[in-house]
Amino acid sequence: MAFEATSDLVDRARTGDRDAWEALYRRAYPRLLAYAMRRLDADGAGDAVSETMARAVANIGRYRPVPGTGAFDGWLFGICRHVVLDAQRASGRRGYGPAPETVSDVDPSEGLVSAEEADAVRRAFALLSDDDRELLELRVVTGLSAEETAAALGRRPGAVRMAQSRALSRLRRLLAEVEGVSA
Amino acid sequence: MTTRDDELLGVLAASLDPPPDVEPTWAEISRLHRVIDAGVSPRRPSRTRLWRVHRPLTAVIAGVVVLGGASAAAALSGAVMPQPVRVAARAVGLPVDSPQLADARAALVRLREALAHQPRDLGAIRSDAQDVRDRLGRLSADDRSQVDPEATFLLAAADTALAPPPTSLGASPAPASPAPASAAAAPGGDDHGGRAAPSPPEAEHPTTGTEDHQSGDDHGGSSLQPSGSGVSGPGPSGSSGDGDHTATTLQNSTSGHDGGSSSGGGSSPDGGGSSGSDGGHSGRG
């Protein structure tokens, strides 16, 4: 099957095209699940992703694309973010789930970074505030652009870039502290 | 240690867990299909946006049109404007009377009709006059100035109508009433008694309606019945003998009959005492 642009799929999805919706679902599913699993348990994360798509279907008429930004993913992650927050409120839990270092038992770097360095980065990342972690996660893990991240967080792209720069500065400082402690 | 943001982002991406390489399950896809089948409306973004923008404006325009139309219609036809409409109309600055002034005007209309009614119902005149006085008391100075001349005239007419008839020396009591003229001489004899030992009502109210009470049944002016005159307004209450038992009906819970009843209120199950109705006019048992 030929790759179809997200914007084309969205246009078809607006008309209730089940294939288009399924394609969008398959594309976004891993990233939505990764985002949700950092805040909810496995079952809750699966439910959250499913609920996210249900809300997207129900509200697709309100989605207005911004030309050149591919903002559908940002819109979708914005929905997912609210769904996760609702689930956290319902369960009386806020913020992140288990710390990343306890979750990760694989080294995805495959030679890009050493295992020790990856572990230090994960521990420093865990010390960041929830807001910083969420922003960096959306940018790094889910691969959203600054514009899409802004759409997901309900902020302006410029503000997202600024916040990202500050978050990275804090991460760098924390990483130095972590490496100093472990050294 | 990385120094540039891009490098740090790369290290971070390499260090954190990547998205799992999974796909939605069949059950999850099925759920999505059910949601789609349940209802995806066709695209209507422009209409949604237009409605969002214009809804408040439309509501304001509609409200002004409705209030303006209602006010104009009421002003031209003289019809009574509903109080909520009046309040809203005044709130938006339309030239309509205040609710208090409208109520006072309505009370004046009722008093005028009561005065014009033949035969005159003195009880209605008295209560309407009192109503007018009450409502005048609630008006602001500006509002009161608008109705003061008419109110003064009508209240004077009401007082005249309620004034006791001139008594001539040696005049005998009304022959229709066998009841004693003094309250002291009629312990518990009518609905004003409210005493422990009720007397046979039929014996004291052999005839019907207000004529019966004109024969001296109204003891509002008696020292034993202060409340009878206390609620009757500025007129010579209690002296007219018009059979108005508005106040005293509230007291006859023990005697258990309606003063204005033609059928002997003592046997009435709803007894004037509990109903608090105007015994002189209700004619209920």
Short mmCIF file of C-alpha atoms in Angstrom, two decimals:
data_model
loop_
_atom_site.label_atom_id
_atom_site.label_comp_id
_atom_site.label_asym_id
_atom_site.label_seq_id
_atom_site.Cartn_x
_atom_site.Cartn_y
_atom_site.Cartn_z
CA MET A 1 0.00 0.00 0.00
CA ALA A 2 1.40 3.39 -0.98
CA PHE A 3 2.19 5.88 1.72
CA GLU A 4 -0.52 8.46 1.98
CA ALA A 5 0.02 11.88 3.45
CA THR A 6 -1.54 12.50 6.81
CA SER A 7 -3.44 15.48 5.49
CA ASP A 8 -5.07 13.32 2.82
CA LEU A 9 -6.00 10.72 5.39
CA VAL A 10 -7.49 13.39 7.58
CA ASP A 11 -9.58 14.69 4.69
CA ARG A 12 -10.95 11.22 4.12
CA ALA A 13 -11.42 10.62 7.80
CA ARG A 14 -13.66 13.64 8.01
CA THR A 15 -16.12 11.88 5.76
CA GLY A 16 -16.16 8.84 8.00
CA ASP A 17 -13.79 6.73 5.93
CA ARG A 18 -12.96 3.75 8.12
CA ASP A 19 -9.79 2.89 6.23
CA ALA A 20 -8.45 6.37 6.67
CA TRP A 21 -9.17 6.29 10.37
CA GLU A 22 -7.53 2.92 10.70
CA ALA A 23 -4.42 4.14 8.92
CA LEU A 24 -4.21 7.18 11.16
CA TYR A 25 -4.68 4.95 14.16
CA ARG A 26 -1.88 2.61 13.17
CA ARG A 27 0.51 5.48 12.55
CA ALA A 28 -0.10 7.21 15.83
CA TYR A 29 -0.64 4.19 18.02
CA PRO A 30 2.98 3.42 19.10
CA ARG A 31 3.75 7.01 19.99
CA LEU A 32 0.44 7.55 21.77
CA LEU A 33 0.98 4.37 23.72
CA ALA A 34 4.53 5.39 24.66
CA TYR A 35 3.29 8.74 25.89
CA ALA A 36 0.48 7.19 27.90
CA MET A 37 2.61 4.40 29.34
CA ARG A 38 4.91 6.91 30.99
CA ARG A 39 1.97 8.12 33.06
CA LEU A 40 -0.39 5.19 33.40
CA ASP A 41 -0.10 1.45 33.82
CA ALA A 42 -0.23 -0.75 30.75
CA ASP A 43 -3.98 -1.34 30.82
CA GLY A 44 -4.70 2.29 31.54
CA ALA A 45 -2.41 3.37 28.74
CA GLY A 46 -4.16 1.12 26.23
CA ASP A 47 -7.53 2.42 27.33
CA ALA A 48 -6.30 5.98 27.09
CA VAL A 49 -5.12 5.51 23.51
CA SER A 50 -8.40 3.92 22.56
CA GLU A 51 -10.32 6.74 24.19
CA THR A 52 -8.11 9.26 22.43
CA MET A 53 -9.08 7.89 19.05
CA ALA A 54 -12.75 7.78 20.00
CA ARG A 55 -12.64 11.44 20.95
CA ALA A 56 -10.76 12.26 17.78
CA VAL A 57 -13.47 10.60 15.72
CA ALA A 58 -16.16 12.48 17.60
CA ASN A 59 -14.42 15.84 17.26
CA ILE A 60 -12.80 15.66 13.86
CA GLY A 61 -15.23 18.32 12.65
CA ARG A 62 -13.57 20.80 15.00
CA TYR A 63 -10.06 20.10 13.81
CA ARG A 64 -8.69 22.84 11.59
CA PRO A 65 -5.38 22.09 9.95
CA VAL A 66 -2.65 24.68 9.92
CA PRO A 67 -0.98 24.61 6.50
CA GLY A 68 2.56 23.31 6.50
CA THR A 69 2.66 22.21 10.10
CA GLY A 70 1.15 18.74 9.95
CA ALA A 71 -0.68 19.69 13.09
CA PHE A 72 -2.90 16.64 13.17
CA ASP A 73 -0.43 14.77 15.36
CA GLY A 74 -0.24 17.70 17.71
CA TRP A 75 -4.03 17.84 17.90
CA LEU A 76 -4.16 14.11 18.54
CA PHE A 77 -1.56 14.28 21.29
CA GLY A 78 -3.44 17.18 22.83
CA ILE A 79 -6.47 14.92 23.10
CA CYS A 80 -4.34 12.11 24.49
CA ARG A 81 -2.86 14.46 27.06
CA HIS A 82 -6.32 15.36 28.35
CA VAL A 83 -7.41 11.74 28.38
CA VAL A 84 -4.36 10.81 30.42
CA LEU A 85 -4.97 13.66 32.83
CA ASP A 86 -8.58 12.54 33.24
CA ALA A 87 -7.43 9.00 33.94
CA GLN A 88 -4.90 10.25 36.45
CA ARG A 89 -7.52 12.31 38.22
CA ALA A 90 -9.83 9.33 38.31
CA SER A 91 -7.15 7.19 39.86
CA GLY A 92 -5.95 9.92 42.19
CA ARG A 93 -2.50 9.85 40.68
CA ARG A 94 -0.65 12.67 38.99
CA GLY A 95 2.59 13.04 37.10
CA TYR A 96 4.75 10.25 35.82
CA GLY A 97 4.63 6.57 36.46
CA PRO A 98 7.69 4.55 37.32
CA ALA A 99 10.97 6.34 36.87
CA PRO A 100 12.48 5.84 33.44
CA GLU A 101 15.55 4.08 34.72
CA THR A 102 13.41 1.35 36.20
CA VAL A 103 11.38 1.03 33.05
CA SER A 104 14.21 0.85 30.61
CA ASP A 105 16.09 -2.38 30.58
CA VAL A 106 17.34 -2.05 27.05
CA ASP A 107 19.93 0.19 25.59
CA PRO A 108 18.48 1.66 22.41
CA SER A 109 21.51 3.67 21.63
CA GLU A 110 23.27 0.82 19.84
CA GLY A 111 26.61 2.47 19.98
CA LEU A 112 25.48 6.09 19.85
CA VAL A 113 25.88 6.46 23.59
CA SER A 114 27.37 4.16 26.11
CA ALA A 115 25.22 2.27 28.54
CA GLU A 116 26.61 4.34 31.40
CA GLU A 117 25.90 7.58 29.64
CA ALA A 118 22.36 6.51 28.74
CA ASP A 119 21.74 5.54 32.35
CA ALA A 120 23.00 8.91 33.55
CA VAL A 121 20.78 10.72 31.06
CA ARG A 122 17.76 8.76 32.19
CA ARG A 123 18.47 9.55 35.83
CA ALA A 124 18.97 13.22 35.10
CA PHE A 125 15.82 13.25 33.02
CA ALA A 126 13.89 11.77 35.94
CA LEU A 127 14.92 14.74 38.06
CA LEU A 128 13.36 17.27 35.74
CA SER A 129 9.98 18.78 36.48
CA ASP A 130 6.90 17.17 34.99
CA ASP A 131 6.47 20.04 32.57
CA ASP A 132 10.04 19.78 31.33
CA ARG A 133 9.82 16.05 30.96
CA GLU A 134 6.53 16.21 29.10
CA LEU A 135 7.85 18.77 26.67
CA LEU A 136 11.07 16.91 25.96
CA GLU A 137 9.23 13.64 25.66
CA LEU A 138 6.85 15.03 23.08
CA ARG A 139 9.76 16.39 21.13
CA VAL A 140 12.16 13.47 21.47
CA VAL A 141 10.18 10.30 22.11
CA THR A 142 7.06 10.96 20.09
CA GLY A 143 8.93 12.96 17.48
CA LEU A 144 6.59 15.92 17.34
CA SER A 145 7.84 19.15 15.82
CA ALA A 146 7.89 22.33 17.85
CA GLU A 147 4.62 23.37 16.17
CA GLU A 148 2.96 20.05 16.89
CA THR A 149 4.21 20.11 20.46
CA ALA A 150 2.80 23.59 20.80
CA ALA A 151 -0.55 22.35 19.52
CA ALA A 152 -0.50 19.45 21.97
CA LEU A 153 0.35 21.66 24.92
CA GLY A 154 -1.85 24.56 23.91
CA ARG A 155 1.09 26.94 23.68
CA ARG A 156 2.77 29.00 20.99
CA PRO A 157 5.62 27.45 19.01
CA GLY A 158 8.01 30.18 20.09
CA ALA A 159 7.19 29.56 23.71
CA VAL A 160 7.75 25.85 23.19
CA ARG A 161 11.18 26.46 21.69
CA MET A 162 12.10 28.71 24.56
CA ALA A 163 10.86 26.24 27.14
CA GLN A 164 12.72 23.46 25.38
CA SER A 165 15.95 25.39 25.53
CA ARG A 166 15.53 26.01 29.24
CA ALA A 167 14.61 22.40 29.87
CA LEU A 168 17.73 21.22 28.07
CA SER A 169 19.84 23.61 30.13
CA ARG A 170 18.40 22.16 33.30
CA LEU A 171 18.93 18.66 31.98
CA ARG A 172 22.52 19.44 31.18
CA ARG A 173 23.09 20.76 34.70
CA LEU A 174 21.42 17.74 36.25
CA LEU A 175 23.39 15.43 34.03
CA ALA A 176 26.61 17.01 35.25
CA GLU A 177 25.50 16.49 38.82
CA VAL A 178 24.55 12.88 38.18
CA GLU A 179 27.82 12.16 36.42
CA GLY A 180 29.73 13.89 39.21
CA VAL A 181 28.03 11.76 41.81
CA SER A 182 28.60 8.55 39.93
CA ALA A 183 32.19 9.41 39.03
CA MET B 1 29.23 15.79 28.08
CA THR B 2 27.20 17.35 25.30
CA THR B 3 27.16 21.06 24.94
CA ARG B 4 24.77 21.83 22.13
CA ASP B 5 21.03 21.42 22.41
CA ASP B 6 20.83 19.33 19.26
CA GLU B 7 23.44 16.94 20.55
CA LEU B 8 21.76 16.68 23.91
CA LEU B 9 18.44 15.98 22.24
CA GLY B 10 20.09 13.20 20.26
CA VAL B 11 21.58 11.68 23.37
CA LEU B 12 18.26 11.96 25.14
CA ALA B 13 16.46 10.30 22.26
CA ALA B 14 19.02 7.51 22.27
CA SER B 15 18.74 7.07 26.02
CA LEU B 16 15.00 7.07 26.52
CA ASP B 17 12.77 4.23 25.51
CA PRO B 18 11.63 4.54 21.94
CA PRO B 19 7.97 4.03 21.13
CA PRO B 20 7.12 0.36 21.23
CA ASP B 21 6.89 -1.35 17.92
CA VAL B 22 3.30 -2.39 18.30
CA GLU B 23 0.05 -1.99 16.46
CA PRO B 24 -3.45 -1.65 17.75
CA THR B 25 -5.14 -4.94 18.46
CA TRP B 26 -8.09 -6.21 16.52
CA ALA B 27 -10.35 -5.33 19.42
CA GLU B 28 -9.08 -1.78 19.43
CA ILE B 29 -9.59 -1.44 15.70
CA SER B 30 -13.09 -2.83 16.08
CA ARG B 31 -13.87 -0.31 18.74
CA LEU B 32 -12.68 2.46 16.46
CA HIS B 33 -14.94 1.18 13.71
CA ARG B 34 -17.89 1.14 16.05
CA VAL B 35 -17.20 4.71 17.07
CA ILE B 36 -16.97 5.74 13.41
CA ASP B 37 -20.20 3.96 12.58
CA ALA B 38 -21.89 5.55 15.56
CA GLY B 39 -21.49 8.92 14.03
CA VAL B 40 -19.00 10.96 12.17
CA SER B 41 -20.74 14.05 11.01
CA PRO B 42 -19.78 15.51 7.66
CA ARG B 43 -17.36 18.36 7.72
CA ARG B 44 -18.98 21.60 8.72
CA PRO B 45 -16.13 23.73 9.97
CA SER B 46 -17.25 26.98 8.43
CA ARG B 47 -20.72 26.71 9.86
CA THR B 48 -19.38 25.88 13.27
CA ARG B 49 -17.10 28.85 13.22
CA LEU B 50 -19.80 31.16 11.96
CA TRP B 51 -22.23 30.00 14.60
CA ARG B 52 -19.66 30.43 17.31
CA VAL B 53 -18.90 33.95 16.30
CA HIS B 54 -22.44 35.06 15.75
CA ARG B 55 -24.25 33.28 18.52
CA PRO B 56 -23.77 35.95 21.21
CA LEU B 57 -24.56 38.71 18.77
CA THR B 58 -27.65 36.88 17.58
CA ALA B 59 -28.82 36.38 21.13
CA VAL B 60 -28.37 40.05 21.94
CA ILE B 61 -30.22 41.15 18.82
CA ALA B 62 -33.03 38.70 19.44
CA GLY B 63 -33.32 39.84 23.04
CA VAL B 64 -33.49 43.48 22.10
CA VAL B 65 -36.09 42.78 19.43
CA VAL B 66 -38.24 40.74 21.78
CA LEU B 67 -38.01 43.22 24.62
CA GLY B 68 -38.54 46.19 22.38
CA GLY B 69 -41.50 44.58 20.69
CA ALA B 70 -43.07 43.54 23.94
CA SER B 71 -42.56 46.97 25.43
CA ALA B 72 -43.99 48.73 22.41
CA ALA B 73 -46.95 46.39 22.26
CA ALA B 74 -47.64 46.85 25.92
CA ALA B 75 -47.32 50.60 25.65
CA LEU B 76 -49.64 50.81 22.66
CA SER B 77 -52.26 48.35 23.77
CA GLY B 78 -52.18 49.03 27.44
CA ALA B 79 -51.78 45.35 28.08
CA VAL B 80 -50.09 44.17 31.21
CA MET B 81 -46.46 43.38 30.58
CA PRO B 82 -45.13 40.29 32.30
CA GLN B 83 -42.91 41.23 35.19
CA PRO B 84 -39.80 39.41 33.92
CA VAL B 85 -40.13 41.20 30.62
CA ARG B 86 -40.59 44.49 32.44
CA VAL B 87 -37.54 43.93 34.60
CA ALA B 88 -35.42 42.95 31.61
CA ALA B 89 -36.70 45.88 29.58
CA ARG B 90 -35.78 48.33 32.32
CA ALA B 91 -32.40 46.66 32.69
CA VAL B 92 -31.57 47.40 29.08
CA GLY B 93 -32.83 50.95 29.38
CA LEU B 94 -36.20 50.75 27.65
CA PRO B 95 -38.72 53.33 28.84
CA VAL B 96 -41.14 51.14 30.74
CA ASP B 97 -42.64 51.54 34.18
CA SER B 98 -40.91 49.92 37.08
CA PRO B 99 -42.53 46.73 38.36
CA GLN B 100 -43.59 48.52 41.54
CA LEU B 101 -45.24 51.31 39.58
CA ALA B 102 -46.97 48.82 37.34
CA ASP B 103 -48.29 46.99 40.38
CA ALA B 104 -49.52 50.25 41.88
CA ARG B 105 -51.31 51.13 38.66
CA ALA B 106 -52.93 47.72 38.59
CA ALA B 107 -54.06 48.16 42.19
CA LEU B 108 -55.58 51.53 41.28
CA VAL B 109 -57.45 49.92 38.43
CA ARG B 110 -58.84 47.33 40.78
CA LEU B 111 -59.90 49.95 43.28
CA ARG B 112 -61.58 52.00 40.57
CA GLU B 113 -63.49 48.99 39.39
CA ALA B 114 -64.51 48.12 42.93
CA LEU B 115 -65.82 51.63 43.44
CA ALA B 116 -67.70 51.54 40.18
CA HIS B 117 -69.24 48.16 40.80
CA GLN B 118 -72.91 48.12 41.69
CA PRO B 119 -73.98 47.08 44.18
CA ARG B 120 -70.89 48.12 46.00
CA ASP B 121 -68.85 45.47 47.66
CA LEU B 122 -67.42 47.31 50.61
CA GLY B 123 -65.12 44.46 51.50
CA ALA B 124 -63.53 44.59 48.10
CA ILE B 125 -63.23 48.35 48.28
CA ARG B 126 -61.58 48.14 51.66
CA SER B 127 -59.08 45.49 50.64
CA ASP B 128 -58.31 47.20 47.35
CA ALA B 129 -57.82 50.53 49.10
CA GLN B 130 -55.45 48.90 51.53
CA ASP B 131 -53.64 47.28 48.65
CA VAL B 132 -53.25 50.64 46.98
CA ARG B 133 -51.85 52.17 50.16
CA ASP B 134 -49.42 49.33 50.57
CA ARG B 135 -48.16 49.62 47.03
CA LEU B 136 -47.91 53.39 47.17
CA GLY B 137 -45.70 52.99 50.18
CA ARG B 138 -43.24 50.96 48.16
CA LEU B 139 -42.88 53.45 45.34
CA SER B 140 -40.00 55.79 44.85
CA ALA B 141 -40.70 59.50 44.87
CA ASP B 142 -40.60 59.69 41.09
CA ASP B 143 -42.92 56.77 40.62
CA ARG B 144 -45.28 58.00 43.28
CA SER B 145 -45.60 61.37 41.65
CA GLN B 146 -46.95 59.67 38.56
CA VAL B 147 -49.87 58.04 40.32
CA ASP B 148 -50.37 60.31 43.29
CA PRO B 149 -53.25 62.39 41.93
CA GLU B 150 -55.26 59.40 40.85
CA ALA B 151 -54.45 57.53 44.02
CA THR B 152 -55.48 60.43 46.21
CA PHE B 153 -58.77 60.75 44.40
CA LEU B 154 -59.59 57.06 44.49
CA LEU B 155 -58.59 56.62 48.12
CA ALA B 156 -60.76 59.56 49.10
CA ALA B 157 -63.63 57.99 47.23
CA ALA B 158 -62.95 54.71 48.96
CA ASP B 159 -62.92 56.37 52.36
CA THR B 160 -66.18 58.02 51.59
CA ALA B 161 -67.71 54.75 50.56
CA LEU B 162 -66.43 53.04 53.66
CA ALA B 163 -67.48 55.80 56.01
CA PRO B 164 -70.17 54.80 58.51
CA PRO B 165 -73.65 55.86 57.58
CA PRO B 166 -74.89 58.75 59.60
CA THR B 167 -76.79 57.50 62.57
CA SER B 168 -79.75 59.27 63.87
CA LEU B 169 -80.71 59.31 67.46
CA GLY B 170 -83.11 56.60 68.36
CA ALA B 171 -82.43 54.63 65.29
CA SER B 172 -83.09 51.00 65.76
CA PRO B 173 -80.69 48.29 64.74
CA ALA B 174 -81.21 46.58 61.49
CA PRO B 175 -84.17 44.33 61.82
CA ALA B 176 -82.62 41.52 59.90
CA SER B 177 -80.21 40.69 62.65
CA PRO B 178 -81.40 39.11 65.80
CA ALA B 179 -77.87 39.14 67.13
CA PRO B 180 -76.92 41.56 69.82
CA ALA B 181 -75.31 44.71 68.62
CA SER B 182 -72.47 44.58 71.06
CA ALA B 183 -69.68 42.15 70.94
CA ALA B 184 -69.80 41.74 74.66
CA ALA B 185 -73.33 40.57 74.41
CA ALA B 186 -72.52 37.91 71.90
CA PRO B 187 -69.90 35.65 73.35
CA GLY B 188 -68.84 33.30 70.66
CA GLY B 189 -71.87 34.13 68.72
CA ASP B 190 -70.15 34.45 65.42
CA ASP B 191 -66.88 33.79 63.79
CA HIS B 192 -65.12 36.47 65.76
CA GLY B 193 -65.54 34.63 68.93
CA GLY B 194 -62.80 32.15 68.71
CA ARG B 195 -63.78 31.02 72.14
CA ALA B 196 -63.97 27.66 73.67
CA ALA B 197 -67.71 27.34 73.60
CA PRO B 198 -69.10 27.94 70.16
CA SER B 199 -72.65 28.89 69.85
CA PRO B 200 -75.04 27.57 67.29
CA PRO B 201 -74.18 29.46 64.15
CA GLU B 202 -77.51 29.16 62.42
CA ALA B 203 -79.19 30.91 65.27
CA GLU B 204 -77.12 33.97 64.72
CA HIS B 205 -76.96 33.92 60.96
CA PRO B 206 -80.42 33.14 59.89
CA THR B 207 -80.08 34.92 56.61
CA THR B 208 -77.51 34.80 53.95
CA GLY B 209 -74.68 36.77 52.51
CA THR B 210 -73.55 40.20 53.28
CA GLU B 211 -76.94 41.39 54.29
CA ASP B 212 -76.59 39.23 57.28
CA HIS B 213 -73.38 40.88 58.30
CA GLN B 214 -74.66 44.34 57.79
CA SER B 215 -76.87 43.71 60.67
CA GLY B 216 -74.09 44.11 63.09
CA ASP B 217 -72.16 40.97 62.54
CA ASP B 218 -68.92 42.76 61.94
CA HIS B 219 -67.26 43.41 65.23
CA GLY B 220 -64.08 44.74 63.90
CA GLY B 221 -64.47 47.93 65.83
CA SER B 222 -65.05 46.23 69.08
CA SER B 223 -62.44 46.42 71.72
CA LEU B 224 -62.59 42.70 71.92
CA GLN B 225 -61.60 42.35 68.31
CA PRO B 226 -58.64 44.59 67.75
CA SER B 227 -57.38 42.71 64.80
CA GLY B 228 -60.61 43.17 62.99
CA SER B 229 -59.91 46.79 62.50
CA GLY B 230 -56.18 46.53 62.43
CA VAL B 231 -56.10 45.15 58.96
CA SER B 232 -58.95 47.05 57.53
CA GLY B 233 -57.07 50.10 56.54
CA PRO B 234 -57.60 53.69 57.36
CA GLY B 235 -61.27 53.69 56.83
CA PRO B 236 -63.70 53.45 59.64
CA SER B 237 -63.20 49.81 59.92
CA GLY B 238 -65.58 47.78 61.88
CA SER B 239 -68.25 50.36 61.78
CA SER B 240 -69.63 49.74 58.41
CA GLY B 241 -71.00 46.35 59.13
CA ASP B 242 -70.34 45.19 55.64
CA GLY B 243 -69.65 41.65 56.56
CA ASP B 244 -66.00 41.75 55.75
CA HIS B 245 -64.31 39.16 57.87
CA THR B 246 -60.97 39.09 56.27
CA ALA B 247 -59.10 39.49 59.48
CA THR B 248 -61.38 37.76 61.80
CA THR B 249 -61.53 34.67 59.74
CA LEU B 250 -58.02 34.00 60.88
CA GLN B 251 -59.22 33.84 64.41
CA ASN B 252 -62.06 31.45 64.18
CA SER B 253 -60.11 28.27 64.16
CA THR B 254 -61.87 27.12 67.25
CA SER B 255 -65.30 28.20 66.38
CA GLY B 256 -64.87 26.47 63.07
CA HIS B 257 -67.27 28.25 60.86
CA ASP B 258 -67.10 30.77 58.15
CA GLY B 259 -68.58 34.06 59.00
CA GLY B 260 -69.88 34.70 55.55
CA SER B 261 -71.34 31.34 55.02
CA SER B 262 -74.95 31.12 54.24
CA SER B 263 -75.19 27.56 55.27
CA GLY B 264 -73.90 27.73 58.73
CA GLY B 265 -70.17 27.53 58.74
CA GLY B 266 -70.04 25.63 61.95
CA SER B 267 -70.58 22.42 60.11
CA SER B 268 -68.13 23.09 57.40
CA PRO B 269 -65.25 20.69 57.24
CA ASP B 270 -62.84 23.27 56.01
CA GLY B 271 -63.90 25.85 58.58
CA GLY B 272 -62.87 29.39 58.00
CA GLY B 273 -60.21 29.18 60.64
CA SER B 274 -57.93 27.01 58.67
CA SER B 275 -58.48 28.44 55.28
CA GLY B 276 -57.86 32.01 56.13
CA SER B 277 -60.08 33.08 53.31
CA ASP B 278 -62.23 36.09 53.18
CA GLY B 279 -65.25 34.89 54.93
CA GLY B 280 -67.37 37.80 53.98
CA HIS B 281 -67.03 37.15 50.29
CA SER B 282 -66.23 33.56 49.80
CA GLY B 283 -69.64 32.22 50.61
CA ARG B 284 -68.04 28.89 51.27
CA GLY B 285 -69.17 26.61 53.99
#
